[in-house]
Tab-separated table of C-alpha atoms in Angstrom:
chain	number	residue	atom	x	y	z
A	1	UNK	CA	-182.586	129.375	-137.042
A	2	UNK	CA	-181.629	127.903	-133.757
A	3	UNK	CA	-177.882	128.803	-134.652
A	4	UNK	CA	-178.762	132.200	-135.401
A	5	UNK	CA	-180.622	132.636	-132.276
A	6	UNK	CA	-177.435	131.024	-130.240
A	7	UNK	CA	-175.610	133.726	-132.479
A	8	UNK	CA	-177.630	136.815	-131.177
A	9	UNK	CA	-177.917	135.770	-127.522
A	10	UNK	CA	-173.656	134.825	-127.321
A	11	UNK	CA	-173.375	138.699	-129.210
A	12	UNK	CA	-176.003	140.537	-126.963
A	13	UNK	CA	-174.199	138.733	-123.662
A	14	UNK	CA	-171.071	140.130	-124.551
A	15	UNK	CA	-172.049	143.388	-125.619
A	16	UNK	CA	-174.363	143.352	-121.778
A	17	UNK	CA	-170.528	142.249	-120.325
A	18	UNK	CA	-168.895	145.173	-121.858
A	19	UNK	CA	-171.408	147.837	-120.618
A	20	UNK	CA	-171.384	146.090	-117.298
A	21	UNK	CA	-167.604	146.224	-116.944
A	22	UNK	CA	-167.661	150.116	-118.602
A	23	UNK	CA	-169.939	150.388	-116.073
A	24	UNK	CA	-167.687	149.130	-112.685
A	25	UNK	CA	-164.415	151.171	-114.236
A	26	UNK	CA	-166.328	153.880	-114.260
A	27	UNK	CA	-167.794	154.000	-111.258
A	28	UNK	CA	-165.460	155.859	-108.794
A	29	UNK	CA	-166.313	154.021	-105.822
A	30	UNK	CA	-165.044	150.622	-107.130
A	31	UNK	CA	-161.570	152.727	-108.194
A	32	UNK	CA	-161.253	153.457	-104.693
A	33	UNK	CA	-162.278	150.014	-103.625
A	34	UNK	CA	-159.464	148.780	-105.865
A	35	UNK	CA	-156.969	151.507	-105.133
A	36	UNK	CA	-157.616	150.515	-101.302
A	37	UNK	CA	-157.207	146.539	-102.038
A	38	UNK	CA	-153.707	147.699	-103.599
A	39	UNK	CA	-152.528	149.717	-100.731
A	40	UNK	CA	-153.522	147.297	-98.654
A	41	UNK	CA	-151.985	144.591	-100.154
A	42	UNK	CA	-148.988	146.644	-101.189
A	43	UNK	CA	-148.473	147.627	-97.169
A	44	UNK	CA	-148.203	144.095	-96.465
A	45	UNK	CA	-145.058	143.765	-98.724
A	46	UNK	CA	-141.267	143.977	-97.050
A	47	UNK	CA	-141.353	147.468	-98.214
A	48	UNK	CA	-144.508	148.190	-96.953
A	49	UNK	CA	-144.128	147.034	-93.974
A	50	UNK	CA	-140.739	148.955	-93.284
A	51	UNK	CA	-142.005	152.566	-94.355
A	52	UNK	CA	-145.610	151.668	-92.727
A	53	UNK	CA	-142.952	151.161	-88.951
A	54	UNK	CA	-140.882	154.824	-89.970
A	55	UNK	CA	-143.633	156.709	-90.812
A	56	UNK	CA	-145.612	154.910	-87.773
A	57	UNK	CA	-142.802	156.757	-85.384
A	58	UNK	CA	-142.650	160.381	-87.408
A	59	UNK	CA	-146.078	160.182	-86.483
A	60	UNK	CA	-146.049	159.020	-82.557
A	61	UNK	CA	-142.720	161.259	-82.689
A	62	UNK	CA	-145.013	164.485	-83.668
A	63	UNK	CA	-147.992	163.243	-81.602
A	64	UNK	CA	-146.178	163.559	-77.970
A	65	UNK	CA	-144.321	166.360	-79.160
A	66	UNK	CA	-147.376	168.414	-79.368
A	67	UNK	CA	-148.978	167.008	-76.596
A	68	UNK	CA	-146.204	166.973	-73.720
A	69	UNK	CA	-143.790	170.098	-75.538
A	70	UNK	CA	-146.263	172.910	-74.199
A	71	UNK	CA	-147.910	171.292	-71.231
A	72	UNK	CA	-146.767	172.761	-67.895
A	73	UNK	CA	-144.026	171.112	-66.105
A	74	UNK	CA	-145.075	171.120	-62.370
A	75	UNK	CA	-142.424	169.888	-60.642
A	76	UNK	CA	-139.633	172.402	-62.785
A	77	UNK	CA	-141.688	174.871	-61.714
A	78	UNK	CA	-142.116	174.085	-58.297
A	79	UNK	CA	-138.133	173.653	-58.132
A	80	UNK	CA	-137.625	177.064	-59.422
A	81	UNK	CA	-139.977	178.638	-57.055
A	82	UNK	CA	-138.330	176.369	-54.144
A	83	UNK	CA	-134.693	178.305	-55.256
A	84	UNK	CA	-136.403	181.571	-55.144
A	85	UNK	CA	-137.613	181.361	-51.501
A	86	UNK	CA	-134.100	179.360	-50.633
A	87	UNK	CA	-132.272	182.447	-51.872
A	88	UNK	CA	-134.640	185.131	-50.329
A	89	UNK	CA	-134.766	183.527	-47.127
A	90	UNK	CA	-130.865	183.651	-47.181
A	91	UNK	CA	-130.890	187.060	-47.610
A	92	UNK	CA	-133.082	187.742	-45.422
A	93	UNK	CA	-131.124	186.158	-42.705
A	94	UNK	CA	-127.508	187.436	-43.671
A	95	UNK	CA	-129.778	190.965	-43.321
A	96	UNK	CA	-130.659	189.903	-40.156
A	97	UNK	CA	-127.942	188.814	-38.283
A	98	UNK	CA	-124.689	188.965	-40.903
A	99	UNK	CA	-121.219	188.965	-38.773
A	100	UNK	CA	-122.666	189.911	-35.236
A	101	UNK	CA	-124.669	186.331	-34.335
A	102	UNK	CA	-122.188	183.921	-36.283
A	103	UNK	CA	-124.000	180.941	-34.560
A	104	UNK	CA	-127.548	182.125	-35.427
A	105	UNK	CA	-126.368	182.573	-38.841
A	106	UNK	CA	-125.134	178.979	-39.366
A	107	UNK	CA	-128.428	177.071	-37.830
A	108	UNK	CA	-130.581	178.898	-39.436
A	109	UNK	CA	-128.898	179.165	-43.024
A	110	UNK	CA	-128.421	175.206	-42.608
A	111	UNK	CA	-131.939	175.208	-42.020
A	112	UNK	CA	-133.231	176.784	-45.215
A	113	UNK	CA	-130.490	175.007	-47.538
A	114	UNK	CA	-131.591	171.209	-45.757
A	115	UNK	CA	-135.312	172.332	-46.347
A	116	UNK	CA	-134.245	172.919	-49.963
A	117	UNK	CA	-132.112	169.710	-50.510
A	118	UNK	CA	-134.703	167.690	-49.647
A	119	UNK	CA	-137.327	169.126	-52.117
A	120	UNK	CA	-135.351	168.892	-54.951
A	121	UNK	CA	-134.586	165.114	-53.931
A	122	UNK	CA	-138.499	164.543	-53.554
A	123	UNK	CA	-138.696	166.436	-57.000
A	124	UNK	CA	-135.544	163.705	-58.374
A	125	UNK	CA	-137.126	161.107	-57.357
A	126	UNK	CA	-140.304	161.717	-59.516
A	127	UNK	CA	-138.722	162.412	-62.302
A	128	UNK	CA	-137.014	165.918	-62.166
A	129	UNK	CA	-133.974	166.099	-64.279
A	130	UNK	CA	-133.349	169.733	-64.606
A	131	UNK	CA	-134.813	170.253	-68.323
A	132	UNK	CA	-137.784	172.031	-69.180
A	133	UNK	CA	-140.474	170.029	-71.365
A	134	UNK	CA	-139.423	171.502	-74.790
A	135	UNK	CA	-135.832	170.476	-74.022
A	136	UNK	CA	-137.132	166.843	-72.602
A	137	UNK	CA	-139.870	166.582	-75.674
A	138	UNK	CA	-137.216	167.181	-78.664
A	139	UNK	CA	-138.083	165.531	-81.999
A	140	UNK	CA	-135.348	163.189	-81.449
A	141	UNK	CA	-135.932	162.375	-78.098
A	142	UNK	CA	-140.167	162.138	-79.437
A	143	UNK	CA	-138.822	160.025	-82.058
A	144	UNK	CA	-136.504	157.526	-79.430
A	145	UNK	CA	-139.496	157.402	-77.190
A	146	UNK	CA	-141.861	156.372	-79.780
A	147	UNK	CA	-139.512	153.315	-80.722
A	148	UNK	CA	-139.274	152.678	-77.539
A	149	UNK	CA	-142.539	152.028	-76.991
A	150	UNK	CA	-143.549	149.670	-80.053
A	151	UNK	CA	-140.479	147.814	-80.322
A	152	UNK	CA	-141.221	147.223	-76.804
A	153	UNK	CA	-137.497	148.336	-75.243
A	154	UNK	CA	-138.679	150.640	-72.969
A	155	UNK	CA	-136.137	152.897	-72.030
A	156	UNK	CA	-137.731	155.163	-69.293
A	157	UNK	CA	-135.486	158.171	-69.680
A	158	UNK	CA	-138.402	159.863	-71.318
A	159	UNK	CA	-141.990	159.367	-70.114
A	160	UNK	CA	-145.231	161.327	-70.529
A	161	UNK	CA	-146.756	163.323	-67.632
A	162	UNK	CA	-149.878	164.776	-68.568
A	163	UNK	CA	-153.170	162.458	-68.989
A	164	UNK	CA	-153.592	162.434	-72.573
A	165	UNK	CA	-149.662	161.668	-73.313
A	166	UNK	CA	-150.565	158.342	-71.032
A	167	UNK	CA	-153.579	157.737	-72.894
A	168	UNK	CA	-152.106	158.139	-76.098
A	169	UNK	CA	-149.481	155.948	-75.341
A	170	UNK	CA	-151.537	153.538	-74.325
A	171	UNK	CA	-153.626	153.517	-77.910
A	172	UNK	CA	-149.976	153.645	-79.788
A	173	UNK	CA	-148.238	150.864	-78.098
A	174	UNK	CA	-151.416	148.843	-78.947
A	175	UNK	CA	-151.625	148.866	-82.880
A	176	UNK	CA	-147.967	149.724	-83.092
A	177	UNK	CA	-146.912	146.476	-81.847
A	178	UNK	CA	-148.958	144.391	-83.764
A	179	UNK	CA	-146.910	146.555	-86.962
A	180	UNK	CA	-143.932	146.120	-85.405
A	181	UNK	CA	-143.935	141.882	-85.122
A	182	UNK	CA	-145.218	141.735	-89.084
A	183	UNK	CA	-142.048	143.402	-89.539
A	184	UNK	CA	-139.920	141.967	-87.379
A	185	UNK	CA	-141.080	138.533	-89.131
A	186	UNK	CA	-141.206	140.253	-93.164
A	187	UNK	CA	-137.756	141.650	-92.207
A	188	UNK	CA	-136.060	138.447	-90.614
A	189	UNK	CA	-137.501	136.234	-93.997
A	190	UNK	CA	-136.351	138.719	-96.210
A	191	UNK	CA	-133.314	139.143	-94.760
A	192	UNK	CA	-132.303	135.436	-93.968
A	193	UNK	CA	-132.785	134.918	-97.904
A	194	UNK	CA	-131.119	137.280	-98.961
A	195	UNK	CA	-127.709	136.134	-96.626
A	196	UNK	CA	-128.806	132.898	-97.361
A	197	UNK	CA	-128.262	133.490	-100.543
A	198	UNK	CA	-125.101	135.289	-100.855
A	199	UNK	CA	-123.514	132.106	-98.333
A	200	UNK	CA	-124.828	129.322	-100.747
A	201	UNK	CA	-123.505	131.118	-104.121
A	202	UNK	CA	-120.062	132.189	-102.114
A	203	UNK	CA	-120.315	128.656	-101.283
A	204	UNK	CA	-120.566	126.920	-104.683
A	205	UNK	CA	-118.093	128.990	-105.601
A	206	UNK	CA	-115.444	128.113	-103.327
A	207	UNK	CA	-116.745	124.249	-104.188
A	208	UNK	CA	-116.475	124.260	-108.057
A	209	UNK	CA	-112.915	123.274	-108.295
A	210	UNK	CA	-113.739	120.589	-105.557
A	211	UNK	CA	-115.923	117.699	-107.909
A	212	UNK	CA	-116.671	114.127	-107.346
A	213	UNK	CA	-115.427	111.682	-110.089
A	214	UNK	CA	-118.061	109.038	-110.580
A	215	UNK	CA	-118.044	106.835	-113.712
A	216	UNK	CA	-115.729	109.529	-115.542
A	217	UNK	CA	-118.381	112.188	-115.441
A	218	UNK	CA	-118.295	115.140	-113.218
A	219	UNK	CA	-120.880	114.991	-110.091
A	220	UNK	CA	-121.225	117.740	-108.393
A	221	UNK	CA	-121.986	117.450	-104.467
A	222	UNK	CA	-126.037	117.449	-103.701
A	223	UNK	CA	-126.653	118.239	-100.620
A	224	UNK	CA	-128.785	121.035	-98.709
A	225	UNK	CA	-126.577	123.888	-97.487
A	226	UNK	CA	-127.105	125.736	-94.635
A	227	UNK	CA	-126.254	128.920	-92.860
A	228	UNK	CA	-124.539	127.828	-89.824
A	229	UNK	CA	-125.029	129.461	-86.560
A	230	UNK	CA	-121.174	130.195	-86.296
A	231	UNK	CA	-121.804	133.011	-89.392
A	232	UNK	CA	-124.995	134.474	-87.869
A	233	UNK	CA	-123.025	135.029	-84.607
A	234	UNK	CA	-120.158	136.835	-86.385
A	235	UNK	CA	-122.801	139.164	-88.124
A	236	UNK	CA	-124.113	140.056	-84.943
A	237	UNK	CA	-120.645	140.501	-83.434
A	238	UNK	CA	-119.769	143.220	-86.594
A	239	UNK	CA	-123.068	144.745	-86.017
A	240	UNK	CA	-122.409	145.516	-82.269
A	241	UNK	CA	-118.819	146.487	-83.527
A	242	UNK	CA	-119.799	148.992	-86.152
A	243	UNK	CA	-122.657	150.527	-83.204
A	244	UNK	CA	-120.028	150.146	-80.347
A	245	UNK	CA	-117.720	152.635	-82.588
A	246	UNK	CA	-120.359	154.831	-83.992
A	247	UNK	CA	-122.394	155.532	-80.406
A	248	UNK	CA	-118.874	155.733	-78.783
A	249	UNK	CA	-117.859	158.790	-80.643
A	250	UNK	CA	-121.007	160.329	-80.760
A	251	UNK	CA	-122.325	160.089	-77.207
A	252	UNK	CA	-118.722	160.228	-75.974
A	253	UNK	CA	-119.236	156.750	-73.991
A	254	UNK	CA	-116.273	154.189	-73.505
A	255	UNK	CA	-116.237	150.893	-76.096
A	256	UNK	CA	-117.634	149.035	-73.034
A	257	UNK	CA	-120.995	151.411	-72.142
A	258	UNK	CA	-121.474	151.339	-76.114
A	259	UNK	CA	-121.120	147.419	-76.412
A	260	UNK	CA	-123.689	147.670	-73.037
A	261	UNK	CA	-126.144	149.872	-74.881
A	262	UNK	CA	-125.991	148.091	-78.147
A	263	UNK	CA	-126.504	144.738	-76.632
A	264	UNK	CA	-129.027	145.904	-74.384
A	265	UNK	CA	-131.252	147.479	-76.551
A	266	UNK	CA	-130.726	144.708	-79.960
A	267	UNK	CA	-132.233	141.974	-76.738
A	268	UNK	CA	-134.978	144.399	-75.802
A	269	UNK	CA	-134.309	144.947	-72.890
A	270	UNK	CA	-133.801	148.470	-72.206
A	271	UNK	CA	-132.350	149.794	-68.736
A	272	UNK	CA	-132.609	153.335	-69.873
A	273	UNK	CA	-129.268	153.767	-68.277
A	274	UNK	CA	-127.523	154.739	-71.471
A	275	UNK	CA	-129.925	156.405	-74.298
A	276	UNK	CA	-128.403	158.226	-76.956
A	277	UNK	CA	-130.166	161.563	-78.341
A	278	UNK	CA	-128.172	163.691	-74.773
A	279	UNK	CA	-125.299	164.926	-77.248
A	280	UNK	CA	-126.814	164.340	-80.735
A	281	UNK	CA	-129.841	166.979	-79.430
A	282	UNK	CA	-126.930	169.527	-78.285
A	283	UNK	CA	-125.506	169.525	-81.873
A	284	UNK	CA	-126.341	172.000	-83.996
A	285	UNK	CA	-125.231	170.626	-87.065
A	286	UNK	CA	-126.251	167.019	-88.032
A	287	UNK	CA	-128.548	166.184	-85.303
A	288	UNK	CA	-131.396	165.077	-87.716
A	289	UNK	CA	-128.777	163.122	-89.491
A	290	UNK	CA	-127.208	161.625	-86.899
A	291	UNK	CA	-130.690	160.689	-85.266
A	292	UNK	CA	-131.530	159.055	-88.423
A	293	UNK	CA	-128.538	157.000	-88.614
A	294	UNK	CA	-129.495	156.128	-84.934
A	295	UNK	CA	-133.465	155.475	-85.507
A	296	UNK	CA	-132.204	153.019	-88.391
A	297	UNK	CA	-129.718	151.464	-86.941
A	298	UNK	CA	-132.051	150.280	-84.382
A	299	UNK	CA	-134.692	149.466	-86.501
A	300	UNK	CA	-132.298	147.486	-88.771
A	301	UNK	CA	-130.598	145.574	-85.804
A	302	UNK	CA	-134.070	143.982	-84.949
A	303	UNK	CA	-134.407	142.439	-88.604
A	304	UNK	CA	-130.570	141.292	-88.087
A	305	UNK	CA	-131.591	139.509	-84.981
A	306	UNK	CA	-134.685	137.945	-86.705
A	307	UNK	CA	-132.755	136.774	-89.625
A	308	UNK	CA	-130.247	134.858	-86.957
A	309	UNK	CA	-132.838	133.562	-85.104
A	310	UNK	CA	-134.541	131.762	-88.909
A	311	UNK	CA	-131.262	130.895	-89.968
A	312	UNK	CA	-130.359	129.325	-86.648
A	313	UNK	CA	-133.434	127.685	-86.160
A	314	UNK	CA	-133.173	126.135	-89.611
A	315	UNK	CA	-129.758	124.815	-89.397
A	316	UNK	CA	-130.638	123.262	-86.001
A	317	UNK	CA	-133.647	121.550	-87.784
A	318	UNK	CA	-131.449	120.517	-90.213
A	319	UNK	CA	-128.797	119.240	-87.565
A	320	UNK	CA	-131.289	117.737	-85.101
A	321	UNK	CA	-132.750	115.905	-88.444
A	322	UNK	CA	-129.373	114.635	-89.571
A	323	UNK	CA	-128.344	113.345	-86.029
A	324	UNK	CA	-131.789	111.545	-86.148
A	325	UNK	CA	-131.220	109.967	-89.527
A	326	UNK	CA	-127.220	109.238	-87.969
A	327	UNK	CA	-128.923	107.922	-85.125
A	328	UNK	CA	-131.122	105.450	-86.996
A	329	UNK	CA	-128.002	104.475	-89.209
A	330	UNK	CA	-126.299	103.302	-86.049
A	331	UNK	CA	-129.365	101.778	-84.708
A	332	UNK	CA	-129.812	99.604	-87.853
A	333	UNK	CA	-125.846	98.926	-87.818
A	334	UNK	CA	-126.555	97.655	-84.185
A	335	UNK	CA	-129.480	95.593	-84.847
A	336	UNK	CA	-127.785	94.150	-88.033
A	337	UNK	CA	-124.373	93.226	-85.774
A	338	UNK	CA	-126.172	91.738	-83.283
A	339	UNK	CA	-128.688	89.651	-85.491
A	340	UNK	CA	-125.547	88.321	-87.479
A	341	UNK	CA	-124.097	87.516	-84.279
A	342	UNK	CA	-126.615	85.383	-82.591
A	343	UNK	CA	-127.419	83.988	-86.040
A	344	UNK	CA	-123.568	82.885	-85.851
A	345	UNK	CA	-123.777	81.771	-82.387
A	346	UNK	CA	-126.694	79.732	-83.498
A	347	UNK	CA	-125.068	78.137	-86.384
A	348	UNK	CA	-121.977	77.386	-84.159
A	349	UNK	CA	-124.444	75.456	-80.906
A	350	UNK	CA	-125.828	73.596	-83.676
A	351	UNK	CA	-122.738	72.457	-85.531
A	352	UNK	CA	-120.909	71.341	-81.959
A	353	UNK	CA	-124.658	69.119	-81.495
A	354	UNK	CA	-123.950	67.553	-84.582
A	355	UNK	CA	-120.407	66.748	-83.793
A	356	UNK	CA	-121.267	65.262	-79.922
A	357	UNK	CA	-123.932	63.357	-81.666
C-alpha cells in the first residue's frame, strides 16, 4: 500500500510539473523574458558587440542629422547679410563720388571692405567655414562625428551649435563609451587569438622538420610560443600602409598627411586637422561606399591596436617571467660557486694546519 501511495504521489508530481512548465511556455511574458535574456546575452558576444557599435553610430549619425541639418545657421546668415550691405554700400559710394573725388573714393571704399574683413574673421573664428548646415550635417560627416565622439578622437571639424545637439551629445558620448571599451576589449581578445593562432600553427609548421632526438624517439620542442612584439609592430606598420594609400587617393593628401591622419586618429588623438569625408561628400558616385570603407577601417584599426597591446603585454609577461627564472638560475649558479669555493678554501686552511702541526 505504502508503495502504491509513493506510486501515485511520484505520478501526480510529474503530471503537476508538466502543467506547470505548459503553463510558463505558454505564458507570453516569460517568452519575452527569455527572448530578452537571449538578446542580451547574445549582444554581449564579439558579434554583438560589433553590430551593437555600427548600428550605435547609424543611429547618433541620423540623430544630429535631424537635429543640426534644419536648424538656422546664425553666423552664415549674418555673413551673407554682412556681403549684402558691403556691396550696397559700394555702390552707393562709386554713385556718389565715381571718377571726380578719387581720394574720397579710396578712404571710404577701404572703409566698408576693412569693416567687412573683420566680421567675417570674428565669424572664422567661431566657427564659420563657408557651408551651410545641410552641407556641414551630411550623413557622412553625421556618421564621422558620431565616431568621433564615442571612440573618444575628437576631431572638432564638426561640432553641434544648437542646445539640444549639445545635450544630445552629451547623453551619447555617455552610454556610447561604455559600448565602445566592451568592444575595444571583445575585439582585441578575439582578435589576438585568432593571430595568435595563425603565428603558432605557421610556426609548428616551419618547426616540424626541426625535431629533437632523445633516446631514438622523436621529441618534439615543448615550450609556450608567443607572439612577439616585432610581428604586432609590422601589422600595425601594413595597416597604416594600406590607410596611408587608400586616404591618399581619395582625399588627394600626400603619403605623409595620410601616414599623419592614420596615426593620429589609430592613437586617439585627433587634431581635426586632416578629416576625411571633404572629397568623399563631393562624389557623386560611391560616397556611401567609400564612407563605409572609411567608418570600418577606423573601427577595425582600434581592435588591431587592442590585439597588439594583449599580445605585447603577454609576451612581455612571458619575457619579464623568463628573465626572472634566468635570473634565479644565475643566482643559484652564484651561490653554488661561491659555497664550493669557500668550502675549498676551508678544506685547504685546514689541510696546511695539519701539515704545520
Amino acid at each position: 500500500m505504502e508503495r502504491q501511495h509513493n506510486l501515485h504521489s511520484s505520478i501526480h508530481g510529474s503530471f503537476r510539473s508538466k502543467d506547470s512548465s505548459s503553463t510558463v511556455e505558454s505564458d507570453p511574458r516569460e517568452k519575452i523574458k527569455d527572448c530578452l535574456r537571449k538578446f542580451i546575452a547574445f549582444m554581449f558576444t564579439q558579434v554583438g558587440v560589433g553590430a551593437l557599435v555600427v548600428c550605435y553610430a547609424i543611429l547618433g549619425a541620423a540623430s544630429f542629422m535631424h537635429i543640426e541639418k534644419d536648424s538656422p545657421d546664425e553666423q552664415l546668415e549674418n555673413v551673407v547679410q554682412w556681403r549684402r550691405n558691403c556691396v550696397e554700400q559700394l555702390w552707393n559710394i562709386t554713385n556718389k563720388y565715381n571718377v571726380l573725388n578719387y581720394t574720397a573714393w579710396m578712404s571710404n571704399s577701404n572703409k566698408v571692405l576693412r569693416d567687412f574683413q573683420n566680421n567675417v574673421t570674428s565669424a572664422i573664428h567661431l566657427g564659420y567655414n563657408g557651408r551651410s548646415s545641410e552641407d556641414i550635417w551630411s550623413f557622412p560627416a553625421a556618421l564621422m562625428y558620431s565616431l568621433s565622439v564615442f571612440t573618444m578622437i575628437g576631431y572638432g571639424n564638426v561640432v553641434p551649435k544648437t542646445v539640444w545637439g549639445k545635450i544630445v551629445t552629451i547623453a551619447y558620448a555617455c552610454f556610447g563609451i561604455p559600448i565602445y571599451v566592451l568592444y575595444f576589449c571583445n575585439m582585441g581578445k578575439v582578435l589576438a587569438k585568432t593571430f595568435k593562432w595563425l603565428y603558432i600553427t605557421a610556426h609548428e609548421c616551419s618547426r616540424r622538420e626541426d625535431p629533437l632526438l632523445e633516446d631514438g624517439e622523436i621529441q618534439p620542442i615543448k615550450k609556450k610560443i608567443t607572439v612577439p612584439s616585432t610581428a604586432c609592430l609590422w601589422v600595425i606598420s601594413f595597416y597604416i600602409l594600406t590607410g596611408t594609400i587608400m586616404f591618399g587617393a581619395w582625399e588627394k593628401w600626400n603619403y605623409l598627411d595620410s601616414t599623419y591622419f592614420c596615426v593620429i586618429s589609430l592613437c586617439k588623438i585627433g587634431f581635426g586637422d586632416f578629416v576625411p569625408g571633404a572629397n568623399i561628400a563631393d562624389s557623386a558616385e560611391g560616397s556611401h561606399l567609400k564612407l563605409v570603407i572609411n567608418f570600418i577601417y577606423v573601427l577595425l584599426g582600434m581592435g588591431l591596436v587592442a590585439m597588439c597591446y594583449n599580445l605585447m603585454c603577454e609576451d612581455v609577461r612571458v619575457k619579464v617571467r623568463e628573465l626572472r627564472e634566468d635570473l634565479k638560475n644565475c643566482l643559484d649558479d652564484i651561490t653554488l660557486k661561491i659555497t664550493v669555493c669557500m668550502n675549498d678554501t676551508k678544506y685547504y686552511h685546514q689541510r696546511q694546519t695539519r701539515n704545520i702541526k
